[in-house]
Tab-separated table of C-alpha atoms in Angstrom:
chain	number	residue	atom	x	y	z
J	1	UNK	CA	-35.132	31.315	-68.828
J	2	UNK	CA	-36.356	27.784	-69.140
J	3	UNK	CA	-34.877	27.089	-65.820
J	4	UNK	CA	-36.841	29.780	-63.987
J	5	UNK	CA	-39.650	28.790	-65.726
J	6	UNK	CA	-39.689	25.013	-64.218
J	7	UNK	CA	-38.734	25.979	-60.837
J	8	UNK	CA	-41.424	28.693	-60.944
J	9	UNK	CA	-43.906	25.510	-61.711
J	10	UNK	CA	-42.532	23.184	-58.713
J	11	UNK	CA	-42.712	26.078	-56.289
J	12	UNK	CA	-46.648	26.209	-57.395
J	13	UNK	CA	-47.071	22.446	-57.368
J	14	UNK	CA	-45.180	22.487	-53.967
J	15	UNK	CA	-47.482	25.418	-52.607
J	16	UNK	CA	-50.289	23.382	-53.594
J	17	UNK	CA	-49.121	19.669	-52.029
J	18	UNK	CA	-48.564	21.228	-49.045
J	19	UNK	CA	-51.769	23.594	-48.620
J	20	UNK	CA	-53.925	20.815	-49.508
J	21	UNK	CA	-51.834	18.179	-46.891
J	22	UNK	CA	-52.548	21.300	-44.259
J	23	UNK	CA	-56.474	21.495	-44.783
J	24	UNK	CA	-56.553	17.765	-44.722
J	25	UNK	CA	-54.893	17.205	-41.349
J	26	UNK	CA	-56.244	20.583	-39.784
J	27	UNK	CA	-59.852	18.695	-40.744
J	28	UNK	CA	-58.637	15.238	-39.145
J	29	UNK	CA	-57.915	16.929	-35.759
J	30	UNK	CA	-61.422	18.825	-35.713
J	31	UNK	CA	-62.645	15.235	-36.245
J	32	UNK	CA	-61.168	14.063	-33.808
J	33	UNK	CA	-61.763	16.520	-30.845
């Protein structure tokens, strides 16, 4: 149970890395055209 639990809560921390890196770079290349 514990187990599922913490890979539950790196899946959402992963999820959010990665959105946030996506916005970011998506805004650098509007910048830049």
């Amino acid at each position: 149970m514990k187990s599922g639990y913490e890979l539950m809560v790196a899946m959402l921390i992963f999820h959010l890395v990665f959105f946030t890196y996506k916005k970011r770079k998506l805004k650098n290349i509007s910048k830049n055209q």
